[in-house]
Short mmCIF file of C-alpha atoms and ligand atoms in Angstrom, two decimals:
data_model
loop_
_atom_site.label_atom_id
_atom_site.label_comp_id
_atom_site.label_asym_id
_atom_site.label_seq_id
_atom_site.Cartn_x
_atom_site.Cartn_y
_atom_site.Cartn_z
CA MET E 111 -9.00 -30.67 0.91
CA ALA E 112 -8.86 -31.36 4.58
CA ASN E 113 -10.58 -34.77 5.10
CA ILE E 114 -8.52 -35.84 7.87
CA ALA E 115 -10.20 -34.48 11.26
CA VAL E 116 -7.19 -34.21 13.51
CA GLU E 117 -6.03 -31.72 15.83
CA ASN E 118 -2.29 -32.92 15.71
CA LEU E 119 -0.22 -34.75 13.45
CA ILE E 120 2.83 -36.70 14.57
CA VAL E 121 5.41 -37.63 11.91
CA GLY E 122 7.66 -40.35 12.96
CA ALA E 123 6.33 -43.37 15.50
CA GLY E 124 9.39 -43.71 17.51
CA PHE E 125 10.28 -42.66 20.82
CA SER E 126 9.85 -39.00 20.50
CA GLY E 127 6.51 -39.37 18.25
CA ALA E 128 5.07 -41.81 20.27
CA THR E 129 5.86 -40.18 23.64
CA ILE E 130 4.32 -37.11 22.67
CA ALA E 131 1.54 -38.61 20.99
CA ARG E 132 0.19 -40.42 24.42
CA LEU E 133 0.43 -37.44 26.10
CA LEU E 134 -1.85 -35.04 23.81
CA ALA E 135 -3.81 -38.20 23.46
CA GLU E 136 -4.44 -38.27 27.08
CA THR E 137 -5.70 -34.80 27.15
CA GLY E 138 -8.61 -35.89 24.93
CA GLN E 139 -7.11 -34.69 21.53
CA LYS E 140 -6.95 -36.58 18.44
CA VAL E 141 -3.54 -37.23 17.41
CA LEU E 142 -3.00 -38.81 13.72
CA VAL E 143 0.67 -40.93 13.90
CA ILE E 144 2.14 -41.62 10.67
CA ASP E 145 5.49 -43.14 10.01
CA LYS E 146 7.06 -43.58 6.38
CA LYS E 147 8.37 -47.27 7.08
CA ASP E 148 6.36 -50.12 7.47
CA HIS E 149 6.70 -50.66 11.01
CA ILE E 150 6.67 -48.10 14.37
CA ALA E 151 9.50 -47.86 16.97
CA GLY E 152 11.89 -46.14 14.34
CA ASN E 153 15.32 -47.08 14.79
CA SER E 154 14.50 -48.93 18.31
CA PHE E 155 12.42 -51.31 16.00
CA ASP E 156 12.56 -54.88 17.28
CA TYR E 157 11.40 -58.48 16.35
CA VAL E 158 11.58 -61.85 17.51
CA ASP E 159 12.90 -64.06 14.67
CA GLU E 160 12.25 -67.66 13.54
CA ASN E 161 15.00 -68.86 16.21
CA GLY E 162 13.20 -66.98 19.01
CA ILE E 163 15.88 -64.14 19.25
CA CYS E 164 14.67 -60.68 19.69
CA ILE E 165 16.70 -58.65 16.94
CA HIS E 166 17.42 -54.98 17.28
CA LYS E 167 16.97 -54.08 13.36
CA TYR E 168 19.05 -51.36 13.51
CA GLY E 169 21.30 -52.01 16.06
CA SER E 170 21.72 -52.35 19.73
CA HIS E 171 19.44 -50.53 21.89
CA ILE E 172 20.44 -50.48 25.72
CA PHE E 173 17.70 -48.45 27.91
CA HIS E 174 19.42 -46.36 30.65
CA THR E 175 18.24 -43.18 32.37
CA ASP E 176 18.60 -41.06 35.89
CA ASN E 177 15.72 -39.06 34.94
CA GLU E 178 12.36 -40.30 37.32
CA LYS E 179 10.11 -38.74 35.19
CA VAL E 180 10.91 -40.49 32.33
CA TRP E 181 11.44 -43.74 33.92
CA SER E 182 7.94 -43.78 35.40
CA PHE E 183 6.95 -42.97 32.45
CA LEU E 184 7.75 -45.69 30.39
CA LYS E 185 7.48 -48.03 33.08
CA GLN E 186 3.45 -47.90 32.18
CA PHE E 187 3.92 -49.60 29.29
CA SER E 188 6.35 -52.21 29.82
CA ASP E 189 8.65 -54.11 32.46
CA PHE E 190 12.34 -54.02 32.09
CA ASN E 191 14.67 -56.78 32.52
CA GLY E 192 17.88 -56.02 34.70
CA TYR E 193 20.20 -56.15 31.63
CA THR E 194 23.46 -53.86 32.72
CA HIS E 195 25.36 -53.32 29.50
CA LYS E 196 29.05 -53.72 29.28
CA VAL E 197 31.26 -53.10 26.05
CA VAL E 198 34.04 -55.27 25.22
CA ALA E 199 36.57 -54.04 23.07
CA VAL E 200 39.50 -55.88 21.64
CA ILE E 201 42.63 -54.14 21.97
CA ASP E 202 46.25 -55.23 20.95
CA GLY E 203 44.19 -58.86 20.34
CA ILE E 204 43.26 -58.73 24.31
CA GLU E 205 39.43 -58.73 24.99
CA THR E 206 38.88 -55.71 27.77
CA VAL E 207 36.03 -53.34 28.80
CA ILE E 208 35.80 -49.89 27.67
CA PRO E 209 35.44 -47.28 28.86
CA PHE E 210 39.28 -48.04 30.19
CA ASN E 211 38.73 -48.44 34.08
CA ILE E 212 40.92 -49.65 36.54
CA ASN E 213 40.53 -53.47 35.60
CA THR E 214 41.23 -52.50 32.03
CA LEU E 215 44.83 -51.20 33.06
CA TYR E 216 45.24 -54.44 34.38
CA ASP E 217 44.12 -56.40 31.27
CA VAL E 218 46.23 -54.42 28.63
CA PHE E 219 49.38 -53.01 30.56
CA SER E 220 51.91 -54.77 32.54
CA THR E 221 51.39 -55.55 36.25
CA ASP E 222 53.96 -53.07 36.95
CA THR E 223 52.73 -50.43 34.52
CA ALA E 224 49.13 -50.89 35.49
CA GLN E 225 49.99 -50.03 39.37
CA ARG E 226 51.79 -47.19 38.36
CA LEU E 227 48.84 -45.67 36.57
CA GLU E 228 46.34 -47.04 38.94
CA GLU E 229 48.18 -44.81 41.98
CA LYS E 230 48.39 -42.01 39.33
CA LEU E 231 44.76 -41.80 38.76
CA LEU E 232 43.49 -42.33 42.53
CA GLY E 233 46.28 -40.12 43.56
CA LYS E 234 44.88 -36.99 41.11
CA TYR E 235 41.29 -38.16 40.96
CA GLU E 236 38.17 -38.79 43.01
CA PHE E 237 37.46 -42.57 42.94
CA GLU E 238 34.35 -43.18 40.80
CA THR E 239 34.73 -40.11 38.90
CA LYS E 240 34.78 -40.00 35.01
CA VAL E 241 37.70 -37.79 33.41
CA PRO E 242 38.02 -37.48 29.57
CA ILE E 243 41.46 -38.22 28.04
CA THR E 244 41.72 -34.34 26.80
CA GLU E 245 42.50 -33.70 30.56
CA PHE E 246 45.00 -36.05 30.73
CA GLN E 247 46.39 -34.22 27.59
CA SER E 248 46.55 -31.30 29.22
CA GLN E 249 48.48 -32.37 32.31
CA ASP E 250 52.12 -32.08 32.65
CA ASP E 251 52.60 -36.05 33.69
CA GLU E 252 54.12 -38.31 31.57
CA ASP E 253 52.37 -41.22 32.51
CA LEU E 254 48.78 -39.68 32.48
CA LYS E 255 49.87 -38.45 28.54
CA PHE E 256 50.77 -42.12 27.65
CA LEU E 257 47.69 -43.11 28.98
CA ALA E 258 45.99 -40.48 26.81
CA ASP E 259 47.70 -41.04 23.66
CA PHE E 260 47.03 -45.26 24.31
CA ILE E 261 43.42 -44.59 24.55
CA TYR E 262 43.22 -42.48 21.73
CA LYS E 263 44.99 -44.37 19.30
CA LYS E 264 43.89 -47.96 20.17
CA VAL E 265 40.20 -47.26 21.32
CA PHE E 266 39.26 -43.80 19.91
CA GLU E 267 41.02 -42.71 16.49
CA GLY E 268 40.49 -45.74 14.72
CA TYR E 269 36.71 -46.65 16.18
CA SER E 270 35.70 -43.17 15.47
CA THR E 271 37.26 -42.75 11.89
CA LYS E 272 35.06 -45.91 10.56
CA GLN E 273 32.50 -44.56 12.39
CA TRP E 274 32.45 -40.76 11.53
CA GLY E 275 34.75 -40.69 8.64
CA GLN E 276 36.65 -37.94 10.51
CA ILE E 277 37.66 -37.62 14.18
CA PRO E 278 34.73 -36.03 15.64
CA ASP E 279 34.66 -32.94 17.73
CA LYS E 280 35.22 -32.99 21.81
CA THR E 281 31.89 -33.65 22.86
CA VAL E 282 31.87 -37.10 21.16
CA MET E 283 35.23 -38.19 22.89
CA ALA E 284 33.88 -37.55 26.07
CA ARG E 285 31.65 -40.60 25.56
CA VAL E 286 34.80 -42.27 26.04
CA PRO E 287 36.64 -41.01 29.07
CA VAL E 288 38.57 -43.02 31.57
CA PHE E 289 36.25 -44.41 34.88
CA VAL E 290 38.55 -44.24 37.89
CA SER E 291 36.62 -47.30 39.36
CA HIS E 292 36.39 -50.92 39.12
CA ASP E 293 32.87 -50.89 37.92
CA ASP E 294 33.05 -52.27 34.17
CA ARG E 295 29.27 -51.19 33.53
CA TYR E 296 29.12 -48.88 30.19
CA PHE E 297 26.25 -46.88 31.71
CA GLN E 298 26.15 -45.93 35.25
CA ASP E 299 22.56 -44.50 35.17
CA LYS E 300 19.88 -45.74 38.05
CA TYR E 301 17.48 -47.06 35.94
CA GLN E 302 18.73 -49.50 33.08
CA GLY E 303 17.85 -52.86 31.05
CA ILE E 304 15.71 -53.91 28.10
CA PRO E 305 11.91 -53.79 27.73
CA THR E 306 11.18 -57.13 28.53
CA GLY E 307 8.94 -57.69 25.65
CA GLY E 308 11.04 -55.35 23.48
CA TYR E 309 10.98 -52.12 22.21
CA THR E 310 8.34 -52.45 19.66
CA LYS E 311 6.05 -54.50 22.42
CA LEU E 312 6.19 -50.80 24.98
CA LEU E 313 5.61 -48.40 21.68
CA GLU E 314 2.86 -50.51 20.59
CA LYS E 315 1.27 -50.02 24.03
CA MET E 316 2.03 -46.59 24.24
CA LEU E 317 0.27 -45.64 21.17
CA ASP E 318 -2.50 -47.85 21.88
CA HIS E 319 -5.15 -45.39 22.82
CA GLU E 320 -8.55 -44.28 21.78
CA ASN E 321 -7.32 -40.96 20.55
CA ILE E 322 -4.44 -42.24 18.73
CA GLU E 323 -4.51 -43.57 14.80
CA VAL E 324 -1.31 -45.03 13.57
CA ARG E 325 -1.06 -44.95 9.94
CA LEU E 326 2.22 -46.81 8.37
CA ASN E 327 4.15 -46.19 4.78
CA MET E 328 2.71 -42.89 4.66
CA ASP E 329 4.53 -39.90 3.26
CA PHE E 330 3.85 -36.59 5.41
CA LYS E 331 3.48 -34.55 2.20
CA GLU E 332 0.81 -36.41 1.10
CA ILE E 333 -0.91 -36.50 4.30
CA LEU E 334 -0.02 -32.49 4.78
CA LYS E 335 -2.17 -31.92 2.09
CA GLN E 336 -5.66 -33.65 3.66
CA VAL E 337 -5.59 -32.38 7.53
CA GLN E 338 -6.82 -28.63 8.11
CA ASP E 339 -4.75 -25.84 8.26
CA ASP E 340 -4.63 -25.26 12.03
CA VAL E 341 -3.37 -28.72 12.96
CA LYS E 342 -0.35 -28.77 15.18
CA VAL E 343 2.38 -30.74 13.13
CA PHE E 344 4.76 -32.56 15.57
CA TYR E 345 7.76 -33.42 13.24
CA THR E 346 10.66 -35.86 14.21
CA GLY E 347 12.03 -36.52 10.65
CA SER E 348 14.98 -34.44 9.40
CA ILE E 349 14.54 -30.75 9.07
CA ASP E 350 15.85 -30.14 5.76
CA GLU E 351 13.48 -32.86 4.49
CA PHE E 352 10.78 -30.92 5.82
CA PHE E 353 11.77 -27.93 3.91
CA ASP E 354 12.70 -29.89 0.80
CA TYR E 355 16.11 -29.39 1.07
CA LYS E 356 16.20 -25.80 0.07
CA PHE E 357 19.01 -24.66 2.02
CA GLY E 358 20.87 -28.09 1.28
CA VAL E 359 21.10 -31.47 2.81
CA LEU E 360 22.41 -32.22 6.65
CA PRO E 361 24.69 -34.57 6.72
CA TYR E 362 24.17 -37.80 9.08
CA ARG E 363 26.16 -41.08 9.18
CA ASN E 364 24.35 -44.12 8.26
CA VAL E 365 25.13 -47.91 9.54
CA ASN E 366 24.13 -51.07 8.12
CA PHE E 367 24.46 -54.45 9.27
CA GLU E 368 25.35 -57.61 7.88
CA PHE E 369 23.35 -60.35 9.70
CA GLU E 370 24.48 -64.13 10.20
CA THR E 371 22.93 -66.71 11.74
CA MET E 372 25.22 -69.73 13.45
CA LYS E 373 24.57 -72.90 14.49
CA ARG E 374 26.01 -72.46 17.68
CA GLU E 375 24.79 -71.17 21.42
CA PHE E 376 27.09 -68.18 21.45
CA TYR E 377 29.76 -66.41 18.93
CA GLN E 378 30.97 -64.02 21.07
CA SER E 379 31.85 -63.32 25.26
CA ASN E 380 29.44 -60.34 25.31
CA SER E 381 26.31 -58.71 23.70
CA VAL E 382 28.93 -56.11 22.01
CA ILE E 383 32.75 -56.60 20.86
CA ASN E 384 34.01 -53.10 19.44
CA TYR E 385 37.02 -53.65 16.95
CA PRO E 386 38.44 -50.13 17.34
CA CYS E 387 41.75 -51.18 15.46
CA ASP E 388 41.05 -53.90 13.28
CA HIS E 389 38.57 -54.56 10.21
CA ASP E 390 36.43 -52.50 8.52
CA PHE E 391 33.15 -53.04 10.25
CA THR E 392 33.38 -50.85 13.90
CA ARG E 393 31.56 -53.65 16.23
CA ILE E 394 29.70 -56.97 16.44
CA HIS E 395 26.38 -57.13 18.13
CA GLU E 396 24.94 -60.67 19.42
CA TYR E 397 21.40 -60.14 20.31
CA LYS E 398 20.76 -63.27 22.38
CA TYR E 399 22.36 -61.75 25.17
CA TYR E 400 19.62 -58.71 25.42
CA LEU E 401 16.62 -60.86 26.72
CA ASN E 402 18.70 -63.93 27.66
CA ASP E 403 16.79 -65.71 24.80
CA LYS E 404 17.26 -69.65 24.72
CA SER E 405 18.44 -71.00 21.54
CA ASP E 406 20.69 -73.36 19.76
CA LYS E 407 21.49 -70.87 17.44
CA THR E 408 22.78 -67.61 17.43
CA VAL E 409 22.28 -64.32 15.50
CA ILE E 410 25.07 -61.57 14.88
CA ALA E 411 25.29 -58.51 13.25
CA LYS E 412 28.51 -56.55 12.19
CA GLU E 413 28.29 -52.89 12.10
CA TYR E 414 29.51 -50.90 9.00
CA SER E 415 29.36 -46.95 8.82
CA GLN E 416 28.98 -44.52 5.71
CA ALA E 417 28.04 -41.45 5.18
CA PHE E 418 24.23 -40.81 4.72
CA GLU E 419 22.84 -40.21 1.26
CA VAL E 420 19.12 -38.95 0.42
CA GLY E 421 17.14 -41.27 -1.02
CA LYS E 422 19.68 -44.36 -0.60
CA ASN E 423 20.06 -45.16 3.10
CA GLU E 424 18.56 -43.84 6.30
CA ARG E 425 19.96 -41.70 8.91
CA TYR E 426 21.14 -42.63 12.16
CA TYR E 427 23.67 -40.21 13.95
CA PRO E 428 23.48 -36.33 13.24
CA ILE E 429 27.37 -35.07 13.12
CA ALA E 430 28.35 -32.82 15.66
CA ALA E 431 30.26 -29.89 13.71
CA GLU E 432 29.24 -25.80 13.56
CA ASP E 433 28.62 -25.79 10.05
CA ASN E 434 26.00 -28.56 10.47
CA GLN E 435 24.49 -26.80 13.51
CA ALA E 436 24.45 -23.33 11.46
CA LEU E 437 22.55 -25.18 8.67
CA TYR E 438 20.16 -26.76 11.24
CA GLU E 439 19.39 -23.38 12.82
CA LYS E 440 19.08 -21.88 9.44
CA TYR E 441 15.86 -24.33 8.68
CA LEU E 442 14.89 -23.76 12.28
CA ARG E 443 14.07 -20.10 11.45
CA GLU E 444 11.83 -21.05 9.00
CA ARG E 445 9.57 -23.15 11.29
CA PRO E 446 6.04 -22.13 11.24
CA GLU E 447 4.27 -21.64 14.03
CA ASN E 448 2.09 -24.70 14.32
CA ALA E 449 5.04 -26.90 13.38
CA TYR E 450 7.43 -28.27 15.81
CA PHE E 451 10.39 -30.07 15.80
CA LEU E 452 11.67 -32.75 17.95
CA GLY E 453 13.65 -36.26 18.23
CA ARG E 454 17.16 -37.37 17.18
CA LEU E 455 16.72 -36.23 13.65
CA GLY E 456 14.28 -33.18 14.24
CA ASP E 457 16.28 -31.50 16.80
CA TYR E 458 19.50 -32.55 14.93
CA LYS E 459 20.92 -33.60 18.33
CA TYR E 460 22.92 -37.33 19.41
CA TYR E 461 20.07 -38.11 21.77
CA ASP E 462 19.75 -41.42 23.77
CA MET E 463 16.43 -42.61 23.82
CA ASP E 464 15.52 -41.30 27.62
CA ASP E 465 16.71 -37.86 25.95
CA ALA E 466 14.14 -37.88 23.11
CA VAL E 467 11.63 -39.20 26.09
CA GLU E 468 12.33 -36.11 28.14
CA ARG E 469 12.38 -33.96 25.03
CA ALA E 470 9.03 -35.02 24.03
CA MET E 471 7.62 -34.62 27.62
CA ASN E 472 9.18 -31.07 27.90
CA LEU E 473 7.81 -29.81 24.90
CA PHE E 474 4.23 -31.40 25.95
CA GLU E 475 4.60 -29.45 29.24
CA GLU E 476 5.49 -26.20 27.65
CA LEU E 477 2.90 -26.29 25.03
CA ASN E 478 -0.19 -27.05 27.67
CA ALA E 479 1.22 -24.29 30.18
CA VAL E 480 1.11 -21.74 27.12
CA SER E 481 -2.39 -22.82 26.46
CA LYS E 482 -3.60 -22.79 29.78
CA PRO E 483 -6.63 -20.46 30.35
CA LEU E 484 -5.13 -17.42 32.36
CA ALA E 485 -7.35 -17.90 35.45
CA GLU E 486 -5.08 -21.33 36.07
CA VAL E 487 -2.06 -19.67 35.85
CA PRO E 488 -0.80 -18.75 39.37
CA VAL E 489 0.60 -15.64 39.93
N1 UDP K 182 33.96 -44.73 20.51
C1 UDP K 182 35.45 -45.02 20.29
N2 UDP K 182 35.89 -46.26 20.46
C2 UDP K 182 35.11 -47.20 21.18
C3 UDP K 182 33.90 -46.99 21.42
C4 UDP K 182 33.18 -45.76 21.11
O1 UDP K 182 35.84 -44.13 19.82
O2 UDP K 182 35.64 -48.33 21.14
C5 UDP K 182 33.74 -43.37 20.41
C6 UDP K 182 33.11 -43.20 18.84
O3 UDP K 182 33.43 -41.87 18.10
C7 UDP K 182 31.31 -43.29 18.93
C8 UDP K 182 31.45 -42.66 20.27
O4 UDP K 182 32.55 -42.82 21.10
O5 UDP K 182 30.57 -42.51 17.79
C9 UDP K 182 30.21 -43.15 20.84
O6 UDP K 182 30.06 -44.34 20.90
P1 UDP K 182 28.97 -45.44 21.56
O7 UDP K 182 28.88 -46.87 21.61
O8 UDP K 182 28.79 -44.97 23.23
O9 UDP K 182 27.84 -44.94 20.77
P2 UDP K 182 26.50 -45.53 20.10
O10 UDP K 182 27.06 -45.50 18.48
O11 UDP K 182 26.10 -46.86 20.36
O12 UDP K 182 25.51 -44.45 19.88
#
């Protein structure tokens, strides 16, 4: 029996679900947002601990975008600080920034070698461009091949094997190019920063609308029984779960965090330090850097990666592989007319936060365009 009267049911209260919820609510439609967790914000959930340090429970989240539309949408709900992200990696015991740029060359190689590589890069590629190491591998040039092999071995291979359990496909390798530049930032987007009150607060504000109701600790199957048949369902969970795994389980990677609070001001020189070749963990996060929290203590988290297992741990990363994509698409072909899948899990795509917001905004616009009366559509 349908005893909940809403036009839209949103499954998942992370960036994707909250964005579409807000946009629908603003058109006057009633929206119910549910989440199986006991909090909103999905994996971007953060909270302030007893030391006044804002902890990103599911790992560091750094917002960055070039998309004006996404940026102005989000700015309605929070200010962002001026934090710009750098990633330090320990290579042969030396701390340097990645992706490799010209400064990195001087950190890890002798001055002679670094100078030679710098000249080579500047002679062949435009300044301020990002070149994937696969491009160097295809060149008939011993220096560039040496650089590609070095990066592959010291930055990519070890980290990726820990992170993915295998060497991932080229789309992932493209995330660690060489940046022909002196720019140490991890992202070059026009807009970047951390919401000044944290991500949870930002999403709380987004969901704070008279047409939105949020219910936590809710199983979507239970709720589906209680809503009318023609409700629109926006599902940001994993598509295999929606269909009771009838074609099999879609693979994901899980990460888990070993937190430690220390009685010292700082533990490491940067918010994130990667350990591509050492240790079982991939990286260490130190949270107080993000909002410049003042405390005589610090909190770090060591990040370990393993396979996702249904009922045992949670999904973090879709795994880019042809078989997985085919399985995803097989499920998608079963999509009921009133159900829409979106988000990192729903679309099975390695979205950053801004991609997730953009996708939700685009879906909303598509649906809105379709439902507009013909008289309003310009001919
Ligand atoms: N990566 C790597 N070495 C590094 C950092 C990243 O090989 O030191 C590769 C690795 O495959 C990783 C991917 O690049 O999974 C993306 O890393 P990033 O830290 O940008 O992504 P996040 O896990 O923060 O989404």
